[in-house]
PDB file of C-alpha atoms in Angstrom:
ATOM      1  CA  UNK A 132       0.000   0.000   0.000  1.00 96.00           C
ATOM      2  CA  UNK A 133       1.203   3.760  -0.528  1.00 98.00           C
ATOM      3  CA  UNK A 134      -0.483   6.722   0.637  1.00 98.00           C
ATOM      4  CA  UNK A 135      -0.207  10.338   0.128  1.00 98.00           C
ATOM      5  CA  UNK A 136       0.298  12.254   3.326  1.00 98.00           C
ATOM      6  CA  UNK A 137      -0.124  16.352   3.582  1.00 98.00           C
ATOM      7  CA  UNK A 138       1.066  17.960   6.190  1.00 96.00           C
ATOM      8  CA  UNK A 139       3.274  14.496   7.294  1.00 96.00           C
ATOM      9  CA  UNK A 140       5.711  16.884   9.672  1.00 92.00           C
ATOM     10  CA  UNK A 141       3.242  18.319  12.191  1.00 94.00           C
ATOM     11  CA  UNK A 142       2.979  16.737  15.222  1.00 97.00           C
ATOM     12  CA  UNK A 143       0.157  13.944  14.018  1.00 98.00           C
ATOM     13  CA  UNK A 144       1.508  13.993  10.675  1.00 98.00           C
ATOM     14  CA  UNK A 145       5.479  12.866  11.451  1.00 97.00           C
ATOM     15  CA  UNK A 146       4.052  10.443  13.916  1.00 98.00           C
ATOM     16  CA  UNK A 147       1.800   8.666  11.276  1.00 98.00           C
ATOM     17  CA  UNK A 148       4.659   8.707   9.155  1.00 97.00           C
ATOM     18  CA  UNK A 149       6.944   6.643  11.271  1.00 97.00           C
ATOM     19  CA  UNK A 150       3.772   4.170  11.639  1.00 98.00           C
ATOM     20  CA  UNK A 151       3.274   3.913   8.248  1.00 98.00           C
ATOM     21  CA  UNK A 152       7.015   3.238   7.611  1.00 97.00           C
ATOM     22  CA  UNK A 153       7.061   0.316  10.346  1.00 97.00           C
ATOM     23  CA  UNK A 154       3.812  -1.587   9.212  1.00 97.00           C
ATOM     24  CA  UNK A 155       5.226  -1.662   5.338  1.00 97.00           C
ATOM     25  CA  UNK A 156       2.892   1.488   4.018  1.00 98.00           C
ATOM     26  CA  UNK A 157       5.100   3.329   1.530  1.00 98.00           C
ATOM     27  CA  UNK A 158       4.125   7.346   1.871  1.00 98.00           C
ATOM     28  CA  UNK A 159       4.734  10.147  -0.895  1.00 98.00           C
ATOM     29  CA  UNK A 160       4.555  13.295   1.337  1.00 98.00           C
ATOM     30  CA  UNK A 161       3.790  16.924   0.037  1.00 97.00           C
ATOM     31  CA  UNK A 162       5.761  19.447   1.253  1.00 96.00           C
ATOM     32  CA  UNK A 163       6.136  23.885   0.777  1.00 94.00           C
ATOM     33  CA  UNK A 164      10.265  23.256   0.937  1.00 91.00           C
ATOM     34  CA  UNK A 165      12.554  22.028  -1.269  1.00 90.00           C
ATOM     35  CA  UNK A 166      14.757  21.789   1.227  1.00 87.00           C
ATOM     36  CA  UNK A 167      12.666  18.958   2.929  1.00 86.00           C
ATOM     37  CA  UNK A 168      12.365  16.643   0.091  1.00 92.00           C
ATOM     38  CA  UNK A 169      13.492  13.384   0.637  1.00 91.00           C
ATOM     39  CA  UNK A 170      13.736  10.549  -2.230  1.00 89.00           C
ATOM     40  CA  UNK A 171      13.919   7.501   0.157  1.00 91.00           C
ATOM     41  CA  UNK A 172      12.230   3.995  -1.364  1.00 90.00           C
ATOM     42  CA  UNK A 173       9.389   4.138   0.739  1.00 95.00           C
ATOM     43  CA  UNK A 174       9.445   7.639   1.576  1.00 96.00           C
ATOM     44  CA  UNK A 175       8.755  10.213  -1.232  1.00 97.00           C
ATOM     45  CA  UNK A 176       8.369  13.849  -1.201  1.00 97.00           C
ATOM     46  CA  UNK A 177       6.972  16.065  -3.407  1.00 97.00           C
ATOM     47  CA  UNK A 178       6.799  20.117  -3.551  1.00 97.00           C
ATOM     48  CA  UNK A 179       3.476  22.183  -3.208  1.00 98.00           C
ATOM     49  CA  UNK A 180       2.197  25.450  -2.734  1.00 97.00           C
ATOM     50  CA  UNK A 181      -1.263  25.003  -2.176  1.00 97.00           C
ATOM     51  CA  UNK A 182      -1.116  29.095  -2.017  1.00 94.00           C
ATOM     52  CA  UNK A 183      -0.119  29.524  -5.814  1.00 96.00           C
ATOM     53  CA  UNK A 184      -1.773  26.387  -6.733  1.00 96.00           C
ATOM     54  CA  UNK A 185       1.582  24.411  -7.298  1.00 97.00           C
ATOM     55  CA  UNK A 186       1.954  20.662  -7.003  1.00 97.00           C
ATOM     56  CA  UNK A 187       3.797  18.469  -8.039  1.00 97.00           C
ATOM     57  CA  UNK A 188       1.352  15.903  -9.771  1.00 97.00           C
ATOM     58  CA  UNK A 189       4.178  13.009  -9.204  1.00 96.00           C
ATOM     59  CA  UNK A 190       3.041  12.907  -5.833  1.00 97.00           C
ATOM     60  CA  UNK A 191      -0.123  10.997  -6.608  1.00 97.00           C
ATOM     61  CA  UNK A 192       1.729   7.821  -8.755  1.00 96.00           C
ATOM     62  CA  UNK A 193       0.891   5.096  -7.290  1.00 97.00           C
ATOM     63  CA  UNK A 194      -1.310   6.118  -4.470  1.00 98.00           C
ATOM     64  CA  UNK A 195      -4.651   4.688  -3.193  1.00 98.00           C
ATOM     65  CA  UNK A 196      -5.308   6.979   0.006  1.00 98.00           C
ATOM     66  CA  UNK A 197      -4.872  10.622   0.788  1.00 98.00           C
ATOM     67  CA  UNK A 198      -4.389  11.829   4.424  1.00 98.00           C
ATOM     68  CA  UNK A 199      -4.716  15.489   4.738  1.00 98.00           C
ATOM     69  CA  UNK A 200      -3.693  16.813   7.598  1.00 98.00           C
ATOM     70  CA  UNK A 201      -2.730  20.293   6.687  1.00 97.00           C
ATOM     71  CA  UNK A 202      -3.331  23.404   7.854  1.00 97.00           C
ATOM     72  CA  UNK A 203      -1.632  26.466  10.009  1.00 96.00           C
ATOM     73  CA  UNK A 204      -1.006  26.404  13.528  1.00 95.00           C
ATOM     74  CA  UNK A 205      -4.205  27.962  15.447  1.00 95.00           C
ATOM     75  CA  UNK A 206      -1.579  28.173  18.502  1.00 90.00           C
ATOM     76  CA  UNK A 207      -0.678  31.574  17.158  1.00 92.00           C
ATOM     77  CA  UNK A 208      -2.224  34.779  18.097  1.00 91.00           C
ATOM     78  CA  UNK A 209      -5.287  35.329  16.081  1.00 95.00           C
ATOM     79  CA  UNK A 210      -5.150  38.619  14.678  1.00 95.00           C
ATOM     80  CA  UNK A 211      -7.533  39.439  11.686  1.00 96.00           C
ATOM     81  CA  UNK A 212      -4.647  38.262   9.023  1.00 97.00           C
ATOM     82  CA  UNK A 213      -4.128  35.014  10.680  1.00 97.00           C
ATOM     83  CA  UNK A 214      -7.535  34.264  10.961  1.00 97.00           C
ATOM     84  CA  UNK A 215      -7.571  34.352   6.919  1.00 98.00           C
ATOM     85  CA  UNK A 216      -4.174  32.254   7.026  1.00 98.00           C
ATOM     86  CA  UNK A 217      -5.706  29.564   8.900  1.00 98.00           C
ATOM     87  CA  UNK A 218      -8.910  29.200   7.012  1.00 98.00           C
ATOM     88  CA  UNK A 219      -6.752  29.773   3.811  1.00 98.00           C
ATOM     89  CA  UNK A 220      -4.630  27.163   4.610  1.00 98.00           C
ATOM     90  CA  UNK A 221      -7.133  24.255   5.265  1.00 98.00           C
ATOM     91  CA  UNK A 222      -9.145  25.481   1.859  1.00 98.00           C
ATOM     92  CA  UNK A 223      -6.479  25.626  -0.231  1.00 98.00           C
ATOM     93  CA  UNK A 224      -4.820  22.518   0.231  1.00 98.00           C
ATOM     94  CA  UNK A 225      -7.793  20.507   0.072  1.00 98.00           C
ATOM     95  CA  UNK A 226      -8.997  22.516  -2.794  1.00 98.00           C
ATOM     96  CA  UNK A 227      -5.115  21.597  -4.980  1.00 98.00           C
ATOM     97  CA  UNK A 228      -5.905  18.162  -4.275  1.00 98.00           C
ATOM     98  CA  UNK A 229      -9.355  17.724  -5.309  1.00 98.00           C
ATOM     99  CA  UNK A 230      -8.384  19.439  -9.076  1.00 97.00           C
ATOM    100  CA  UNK A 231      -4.974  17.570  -8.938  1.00 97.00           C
ATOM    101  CA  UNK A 232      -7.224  14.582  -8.789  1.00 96.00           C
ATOM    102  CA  UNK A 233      -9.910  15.466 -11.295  1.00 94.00           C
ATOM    103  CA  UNK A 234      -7.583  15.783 -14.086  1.00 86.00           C
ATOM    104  CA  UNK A 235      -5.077  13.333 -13.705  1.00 93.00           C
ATOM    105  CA  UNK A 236      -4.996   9.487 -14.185  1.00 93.00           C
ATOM    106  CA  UNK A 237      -4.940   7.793 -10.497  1.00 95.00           C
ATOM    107  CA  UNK A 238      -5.928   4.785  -8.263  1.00 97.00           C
ATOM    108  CA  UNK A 239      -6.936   6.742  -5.507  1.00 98.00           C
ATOM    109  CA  UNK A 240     -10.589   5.586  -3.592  1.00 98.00           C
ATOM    110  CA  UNK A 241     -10.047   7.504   0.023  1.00 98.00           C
ATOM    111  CA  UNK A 242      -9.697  10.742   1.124  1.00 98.00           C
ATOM    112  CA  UNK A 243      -8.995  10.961   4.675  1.00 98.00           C
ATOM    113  CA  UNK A 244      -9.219  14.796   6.370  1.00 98.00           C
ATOM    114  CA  UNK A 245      -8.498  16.156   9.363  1.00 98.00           C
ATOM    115  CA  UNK A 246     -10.809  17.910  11.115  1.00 98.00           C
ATOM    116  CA  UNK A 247     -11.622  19.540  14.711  1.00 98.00           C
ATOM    117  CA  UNK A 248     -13.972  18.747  17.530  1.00 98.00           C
ATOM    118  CA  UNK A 249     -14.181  22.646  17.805  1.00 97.00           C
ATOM    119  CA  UNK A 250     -16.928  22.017  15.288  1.00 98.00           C
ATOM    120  CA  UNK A 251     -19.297  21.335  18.291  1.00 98.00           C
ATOM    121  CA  UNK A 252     -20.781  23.744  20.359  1.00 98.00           C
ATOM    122  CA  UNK A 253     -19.354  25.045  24.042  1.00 97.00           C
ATOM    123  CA  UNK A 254     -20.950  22.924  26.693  1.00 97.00           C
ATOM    124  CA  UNK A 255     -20.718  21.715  29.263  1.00 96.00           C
ATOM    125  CA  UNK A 256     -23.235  19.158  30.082  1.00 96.00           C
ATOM    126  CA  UNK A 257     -24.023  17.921  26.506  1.00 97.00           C
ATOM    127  CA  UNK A 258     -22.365  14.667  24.786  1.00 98.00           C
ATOM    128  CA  UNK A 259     -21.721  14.963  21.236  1.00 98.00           C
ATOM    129  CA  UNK A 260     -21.303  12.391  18.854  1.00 98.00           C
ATOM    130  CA  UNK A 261     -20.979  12.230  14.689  1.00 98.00           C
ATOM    131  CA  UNK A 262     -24.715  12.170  14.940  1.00 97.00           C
ATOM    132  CA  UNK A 263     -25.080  15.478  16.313  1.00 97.00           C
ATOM    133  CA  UNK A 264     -26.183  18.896  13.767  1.00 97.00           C
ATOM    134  CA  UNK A 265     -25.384  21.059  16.320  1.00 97.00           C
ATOM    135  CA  UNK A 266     -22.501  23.741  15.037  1.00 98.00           C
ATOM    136  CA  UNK A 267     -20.605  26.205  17.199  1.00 97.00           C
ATOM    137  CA  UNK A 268     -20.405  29.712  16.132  1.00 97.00           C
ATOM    138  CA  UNK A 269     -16.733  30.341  17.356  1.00 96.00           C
ATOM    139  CA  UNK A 270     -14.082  31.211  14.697  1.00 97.00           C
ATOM    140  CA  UNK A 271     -12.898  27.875  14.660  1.00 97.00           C
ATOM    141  CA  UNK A 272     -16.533  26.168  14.704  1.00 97.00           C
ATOM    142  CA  UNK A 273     -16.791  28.210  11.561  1.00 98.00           C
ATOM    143  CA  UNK A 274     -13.571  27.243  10.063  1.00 98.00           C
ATOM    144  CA  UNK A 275     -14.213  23.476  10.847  1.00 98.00           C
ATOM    145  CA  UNK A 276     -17.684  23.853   8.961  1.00 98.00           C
ATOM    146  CA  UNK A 277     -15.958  24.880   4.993  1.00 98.00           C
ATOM    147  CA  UNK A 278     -12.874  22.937   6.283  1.00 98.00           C
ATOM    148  CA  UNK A 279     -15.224  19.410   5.848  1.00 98.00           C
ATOM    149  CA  UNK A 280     -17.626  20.721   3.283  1.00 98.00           C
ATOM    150  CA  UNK A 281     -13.861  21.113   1.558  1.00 98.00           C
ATOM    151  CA  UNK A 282     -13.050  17.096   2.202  1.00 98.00           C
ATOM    152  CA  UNK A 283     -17.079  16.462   1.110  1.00 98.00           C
ATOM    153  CA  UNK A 284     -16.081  17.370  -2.672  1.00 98.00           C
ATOM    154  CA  UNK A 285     -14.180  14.426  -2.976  1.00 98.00           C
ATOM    155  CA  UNK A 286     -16.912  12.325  -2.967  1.00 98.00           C
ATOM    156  CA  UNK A 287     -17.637  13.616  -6.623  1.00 97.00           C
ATOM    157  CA  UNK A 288     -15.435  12.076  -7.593  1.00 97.00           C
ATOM    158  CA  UNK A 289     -16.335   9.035  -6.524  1.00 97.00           C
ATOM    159  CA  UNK A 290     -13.883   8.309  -3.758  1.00 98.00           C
ATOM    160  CA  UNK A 291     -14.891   7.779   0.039  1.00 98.00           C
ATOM    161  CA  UNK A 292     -14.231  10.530   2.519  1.00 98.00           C
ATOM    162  CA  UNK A 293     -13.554   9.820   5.819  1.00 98.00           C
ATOM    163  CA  UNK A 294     -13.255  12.987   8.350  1.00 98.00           C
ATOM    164  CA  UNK A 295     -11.106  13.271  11.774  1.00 98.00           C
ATOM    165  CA  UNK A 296     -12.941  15.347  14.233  1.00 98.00           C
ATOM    166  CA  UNK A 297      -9.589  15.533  16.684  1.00 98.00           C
ATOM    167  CA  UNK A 298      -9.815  16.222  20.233  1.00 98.00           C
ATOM    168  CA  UNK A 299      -6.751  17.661  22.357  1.00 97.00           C
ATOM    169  CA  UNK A 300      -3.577  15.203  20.970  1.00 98.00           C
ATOM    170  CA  UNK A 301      -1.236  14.874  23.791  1.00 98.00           C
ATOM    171  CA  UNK A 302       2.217  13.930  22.908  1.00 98.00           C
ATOM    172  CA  UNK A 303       5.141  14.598  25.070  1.00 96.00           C
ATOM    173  CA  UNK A 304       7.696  16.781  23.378  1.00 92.00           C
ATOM    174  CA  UNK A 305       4.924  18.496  20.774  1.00 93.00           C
ATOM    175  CA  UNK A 306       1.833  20.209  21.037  1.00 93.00           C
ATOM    176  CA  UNK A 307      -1.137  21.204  23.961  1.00 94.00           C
ATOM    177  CA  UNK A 308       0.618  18.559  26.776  1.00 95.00           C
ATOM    178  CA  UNK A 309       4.439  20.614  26.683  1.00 95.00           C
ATOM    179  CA  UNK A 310       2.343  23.668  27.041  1.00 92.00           C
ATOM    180  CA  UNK A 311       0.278  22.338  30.111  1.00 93.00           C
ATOM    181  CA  UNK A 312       3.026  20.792  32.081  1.00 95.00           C
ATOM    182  CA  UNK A 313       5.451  24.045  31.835  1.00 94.00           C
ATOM    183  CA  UNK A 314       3.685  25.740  34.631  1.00 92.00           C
ATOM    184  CA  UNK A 315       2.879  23.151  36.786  1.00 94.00           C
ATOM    185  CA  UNK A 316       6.603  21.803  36.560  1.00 94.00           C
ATOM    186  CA  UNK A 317       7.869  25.543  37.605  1.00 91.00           C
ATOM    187  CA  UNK A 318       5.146  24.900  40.680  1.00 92.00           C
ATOM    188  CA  UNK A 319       2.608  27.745  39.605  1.00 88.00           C
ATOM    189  CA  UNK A 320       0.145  25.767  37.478  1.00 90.00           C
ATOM    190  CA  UNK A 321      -3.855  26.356  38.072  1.00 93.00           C
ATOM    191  CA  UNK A 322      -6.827  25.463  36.591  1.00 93.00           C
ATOM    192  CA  UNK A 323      -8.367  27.808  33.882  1.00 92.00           C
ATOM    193  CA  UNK A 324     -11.287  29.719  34.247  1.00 91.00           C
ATOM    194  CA  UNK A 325     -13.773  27.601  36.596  1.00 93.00           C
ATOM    195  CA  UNK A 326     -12.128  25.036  35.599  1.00 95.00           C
ATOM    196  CA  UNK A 327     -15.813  22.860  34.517  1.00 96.00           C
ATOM    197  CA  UNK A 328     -15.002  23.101  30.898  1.00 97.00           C
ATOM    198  CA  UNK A 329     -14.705  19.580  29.451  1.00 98.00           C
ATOM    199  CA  UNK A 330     -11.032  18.444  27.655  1.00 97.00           C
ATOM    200  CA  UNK A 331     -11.575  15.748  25.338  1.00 98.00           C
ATOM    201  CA  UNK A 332      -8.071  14.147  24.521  1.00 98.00           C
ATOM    202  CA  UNK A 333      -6.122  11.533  22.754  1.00 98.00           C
ATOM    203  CA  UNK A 334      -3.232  10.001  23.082  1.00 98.00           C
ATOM    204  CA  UNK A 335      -0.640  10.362  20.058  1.00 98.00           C
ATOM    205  CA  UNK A 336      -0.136   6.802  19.520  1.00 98.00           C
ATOM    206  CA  UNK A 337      -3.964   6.377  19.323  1.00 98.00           C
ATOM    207  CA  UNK A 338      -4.553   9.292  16.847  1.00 98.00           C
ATOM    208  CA  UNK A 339      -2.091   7.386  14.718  1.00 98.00           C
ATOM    209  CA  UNK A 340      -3.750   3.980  15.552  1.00 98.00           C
ATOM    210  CA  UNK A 341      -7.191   5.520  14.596  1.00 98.00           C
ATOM    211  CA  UNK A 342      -6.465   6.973  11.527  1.00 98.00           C
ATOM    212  CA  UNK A 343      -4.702   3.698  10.226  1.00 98.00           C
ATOM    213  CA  UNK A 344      -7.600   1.507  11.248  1.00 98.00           C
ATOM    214  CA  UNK A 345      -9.868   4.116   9.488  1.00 98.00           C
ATOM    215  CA  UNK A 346      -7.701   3.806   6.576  1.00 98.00           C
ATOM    216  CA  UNK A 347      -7.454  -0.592   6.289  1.00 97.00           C
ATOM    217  CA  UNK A 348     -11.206  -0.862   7.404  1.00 96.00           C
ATOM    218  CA  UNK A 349     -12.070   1.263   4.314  1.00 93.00           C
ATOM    219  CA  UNK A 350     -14.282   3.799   6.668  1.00 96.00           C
ATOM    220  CA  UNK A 351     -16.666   6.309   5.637  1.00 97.00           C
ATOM    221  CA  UNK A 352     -17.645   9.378   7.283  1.00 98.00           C
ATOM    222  CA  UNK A 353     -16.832  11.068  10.457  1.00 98.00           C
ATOM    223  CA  UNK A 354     -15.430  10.062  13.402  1.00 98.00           C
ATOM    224  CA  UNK A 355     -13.881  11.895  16.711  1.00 98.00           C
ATOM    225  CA  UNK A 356     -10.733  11.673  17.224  1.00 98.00           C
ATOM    226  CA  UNK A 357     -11.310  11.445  20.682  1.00 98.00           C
ATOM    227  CA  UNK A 358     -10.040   9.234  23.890  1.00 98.00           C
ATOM    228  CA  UNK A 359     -12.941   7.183  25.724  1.00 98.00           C
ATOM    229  CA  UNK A 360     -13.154   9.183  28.644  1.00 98.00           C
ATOM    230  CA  UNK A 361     -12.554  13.434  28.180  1.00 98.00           C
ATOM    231  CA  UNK A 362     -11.562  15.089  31.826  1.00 98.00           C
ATOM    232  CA  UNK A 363     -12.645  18.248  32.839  1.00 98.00           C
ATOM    233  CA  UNK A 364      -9.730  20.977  32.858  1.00 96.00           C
ATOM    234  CA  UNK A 365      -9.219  21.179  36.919  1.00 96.00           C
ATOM    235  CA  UNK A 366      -8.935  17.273  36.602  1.00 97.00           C
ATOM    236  CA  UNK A 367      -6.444  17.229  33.624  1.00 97.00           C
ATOM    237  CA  UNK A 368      -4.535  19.921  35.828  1.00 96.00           C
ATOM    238  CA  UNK A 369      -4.339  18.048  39.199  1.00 96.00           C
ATOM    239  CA  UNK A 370      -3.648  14.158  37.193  1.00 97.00           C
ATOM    240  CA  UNK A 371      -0.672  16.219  35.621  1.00 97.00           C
ATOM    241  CA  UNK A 372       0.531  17.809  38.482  1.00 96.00           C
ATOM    242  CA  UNK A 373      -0.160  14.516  40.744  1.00 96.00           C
ATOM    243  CA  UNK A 374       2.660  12.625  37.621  1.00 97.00           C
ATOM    244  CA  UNK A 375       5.260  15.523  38.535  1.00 97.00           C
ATOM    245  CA  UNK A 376       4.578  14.846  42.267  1.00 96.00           C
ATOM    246  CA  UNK A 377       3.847  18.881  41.712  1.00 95.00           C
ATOM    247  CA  UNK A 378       1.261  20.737  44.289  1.00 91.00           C
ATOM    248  CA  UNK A 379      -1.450  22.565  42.362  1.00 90.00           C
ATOM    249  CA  UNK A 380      -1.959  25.754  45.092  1.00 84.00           C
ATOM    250  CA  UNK A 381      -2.630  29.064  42.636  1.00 83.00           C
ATOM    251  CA  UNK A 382      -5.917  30.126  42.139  1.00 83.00           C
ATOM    252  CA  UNK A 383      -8.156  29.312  39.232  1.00 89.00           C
ATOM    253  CA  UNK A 384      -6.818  31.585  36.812  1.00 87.00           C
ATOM    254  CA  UNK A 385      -9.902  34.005  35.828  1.00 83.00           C
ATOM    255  CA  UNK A 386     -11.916  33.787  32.152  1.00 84.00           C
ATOM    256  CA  UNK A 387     -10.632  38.109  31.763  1.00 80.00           C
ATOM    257  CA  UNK A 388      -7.063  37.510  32.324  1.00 85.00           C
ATOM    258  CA  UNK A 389      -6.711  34.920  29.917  1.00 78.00           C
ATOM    259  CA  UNK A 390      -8.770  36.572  27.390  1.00 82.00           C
ATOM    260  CA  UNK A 391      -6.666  39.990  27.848  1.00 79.00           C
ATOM    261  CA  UNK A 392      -3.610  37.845  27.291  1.00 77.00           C
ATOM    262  CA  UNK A 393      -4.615  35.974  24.382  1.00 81.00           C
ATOM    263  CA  UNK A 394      -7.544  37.827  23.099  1.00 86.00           C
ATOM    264  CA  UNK A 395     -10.249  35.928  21.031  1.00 87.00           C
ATOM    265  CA  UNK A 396      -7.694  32.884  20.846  1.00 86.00           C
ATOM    266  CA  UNK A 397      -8.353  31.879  24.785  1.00 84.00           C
ATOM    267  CA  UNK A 398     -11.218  30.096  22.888  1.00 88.00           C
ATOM    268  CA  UNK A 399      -8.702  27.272  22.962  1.00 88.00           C
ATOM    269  CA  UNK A 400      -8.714  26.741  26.640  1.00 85.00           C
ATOM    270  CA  UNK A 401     -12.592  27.648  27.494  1.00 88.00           C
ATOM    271  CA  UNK A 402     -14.246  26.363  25.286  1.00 94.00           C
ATOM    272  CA  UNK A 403     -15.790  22.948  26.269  1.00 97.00           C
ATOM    273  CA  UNK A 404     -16.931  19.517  24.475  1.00 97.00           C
ATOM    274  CA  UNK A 405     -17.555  16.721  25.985  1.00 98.00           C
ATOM    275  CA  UNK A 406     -17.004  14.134  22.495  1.00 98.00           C
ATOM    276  CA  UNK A 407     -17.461  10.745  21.946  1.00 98.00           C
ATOM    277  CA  UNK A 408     -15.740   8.169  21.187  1.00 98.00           C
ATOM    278  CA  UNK A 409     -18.034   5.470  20.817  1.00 98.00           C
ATOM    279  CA  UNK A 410     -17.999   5.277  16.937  1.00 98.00           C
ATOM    280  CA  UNK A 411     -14.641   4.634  16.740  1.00 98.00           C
ATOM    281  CA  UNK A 412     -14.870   1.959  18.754  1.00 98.00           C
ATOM    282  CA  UNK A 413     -18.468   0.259  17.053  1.00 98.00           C
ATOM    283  CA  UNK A 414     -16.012  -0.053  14.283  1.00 98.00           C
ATOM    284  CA  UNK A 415     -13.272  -1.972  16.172  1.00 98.00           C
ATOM    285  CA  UNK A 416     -10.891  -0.074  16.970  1.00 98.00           C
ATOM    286  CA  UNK A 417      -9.578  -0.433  20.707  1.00 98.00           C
ATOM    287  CA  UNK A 418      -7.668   2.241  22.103  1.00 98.00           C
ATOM    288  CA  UNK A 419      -4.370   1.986  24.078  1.00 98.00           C
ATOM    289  CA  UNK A 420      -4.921   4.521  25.869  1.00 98.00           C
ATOM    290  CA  UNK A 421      -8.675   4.749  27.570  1.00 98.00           C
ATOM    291  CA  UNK A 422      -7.859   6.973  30.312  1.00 98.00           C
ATOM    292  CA  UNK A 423      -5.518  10.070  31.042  1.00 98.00           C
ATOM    293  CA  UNK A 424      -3.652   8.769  34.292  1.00 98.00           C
ATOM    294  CA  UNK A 425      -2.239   5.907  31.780  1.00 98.00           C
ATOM    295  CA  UNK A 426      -1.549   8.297  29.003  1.00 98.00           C
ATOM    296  CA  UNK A 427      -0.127  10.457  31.224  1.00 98.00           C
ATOM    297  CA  UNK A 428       2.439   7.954  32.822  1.00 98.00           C
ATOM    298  CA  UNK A 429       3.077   7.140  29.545  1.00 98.00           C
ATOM    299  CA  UNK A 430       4.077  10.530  28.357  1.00 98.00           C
ATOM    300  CA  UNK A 431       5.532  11.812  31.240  1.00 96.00           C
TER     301      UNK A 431
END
């Protein structure tokens, strides 16, 4: 098998990558730098620049599977031009794809897409799974609402689309868990706001498990890329201080402070879904990691 993977050295992407690579699954990878191109017998890359509309149509010889996992960082501070670039981003490179595929000669049937979980509306007492219409007006609600109708295209053309609604991925040198452990190592970690809002994680190695099992099951439609069990935020706070042997004694810090800090973006730490992961699992797949004390041991 060989798959196309975009956006193969984020955090989810150069995991997969290494998965892919142990299990036999050749990868062609796209990539914005030259510079990063490597011509390796089961690892391929291939320029882009979903931007200009540049691809390199060599990427798709061979292939029977796209995994798209690109898209800008929304860990940067949202001002008005890097709202664009993150919409922009997840538009355009879904958008190259689907012509790259309409007018060329391939053996592609999937198209696998990232998504977000952000797509659901803040709450705090309401489960949400696939089933659910409900859609959040936050920036990011709205940006995960074009960012599937983008991966729904691709069923025009006749190929099945599969989309990754992804909950908080916790890895230990990359992403949200480095970010949450800082403070508490240094001793003046707190909870955020009231602290109620719900966290709905996954562990790396399962976000890579899922999307593989998605991907050799031939699946169809969304899932959440979600753990079993999502922790509220004072809980996720106290099980990581409780793995540093770290005392959690600051205040909760308060919903203004955080939003005069990081403006509209402190949607990323108070906004709450509760998201589950019970689909994932009706189709088999059996996560390593169920709950956050043994993901946390793990990673810490």
């Amino acid at each position: 098998m060989k798959i196309l993977i975009a956006g193969a050295t984020g955090l989810i992407g150069s995991a997969l990558v290494k998965e892919c690579i142990s299990q036999g699954i050749s990868v062609n990878y796209l990539t914005t730098r030259t510079k990063k191109i490597k011509l390796d017998d089961t690892y391929k890359g291939y320029y882009w620049n979903p931007a200009s509309g540049e691809i390199d149509l060599g990427a798709l010889e061979g292939v029977s599977a796209i995994i798209n996992l690109a898209g800008a960082s929304v860990s940067k501070r949202w001002t008005t031009s890097y709202k664009q670039v993150i919409l922009d981003s997840r538009l355009s490179s879904a958008n190259l794809l689907y012509e790259s595929i309409q007018n060329a000669d391939h053996q592609i049937t999937t198209y696998i897409s990232a998504s977000g979980i952000s797509v659901y509306p803040s709450s705090n007492d309401q489960l949400y799974d696939e089933s659910n219409l409900e859609r959040s007006n936050s920036f990011l609600g709205k940006v995960t609402v074009q960012w599937e109708a983008a991966a729904d295209q691709f069923a025009n053309l006749g190929l099945s689309v599969v989309k990754v609604r992804t909950g908080i991925v916790l890895a230990s040198n990359d992403g949200a868990l480095p970010k949450l452990v800082k403070p508490i190592a240094m001793g003046v970690g707190s909870a955020l706001g009231n602290g109620k809002q719900w966290q709905s994680w996954i562990h790396i190695e399962d976000m890579v498990g899922l999307y593989l099992h998605l991907l050799k099951n031939n699946a169809n439609g969304v899932y959440n890329g979600v753990a079993p069990n999502p922790v509220t935020n004072q809980k996720m706070t106290y099980l990581i201080a409780r793995q540093l042997k770290k005392t959690v004694w600051l205040p909760k810090v308060p919903v203004f402070v955080l939003k005069l800090l990081l403006g509209e973006m402190s949607d990323l730490v108070f906004e709450s879904q509760l998201v589950s992961a019970k689909k994932s699992q009706d189709v088999g797949y059996r996560f390593r990691y169920v709950n956050l004390e043994k993901a946390l041991e793990n990673l810490l």
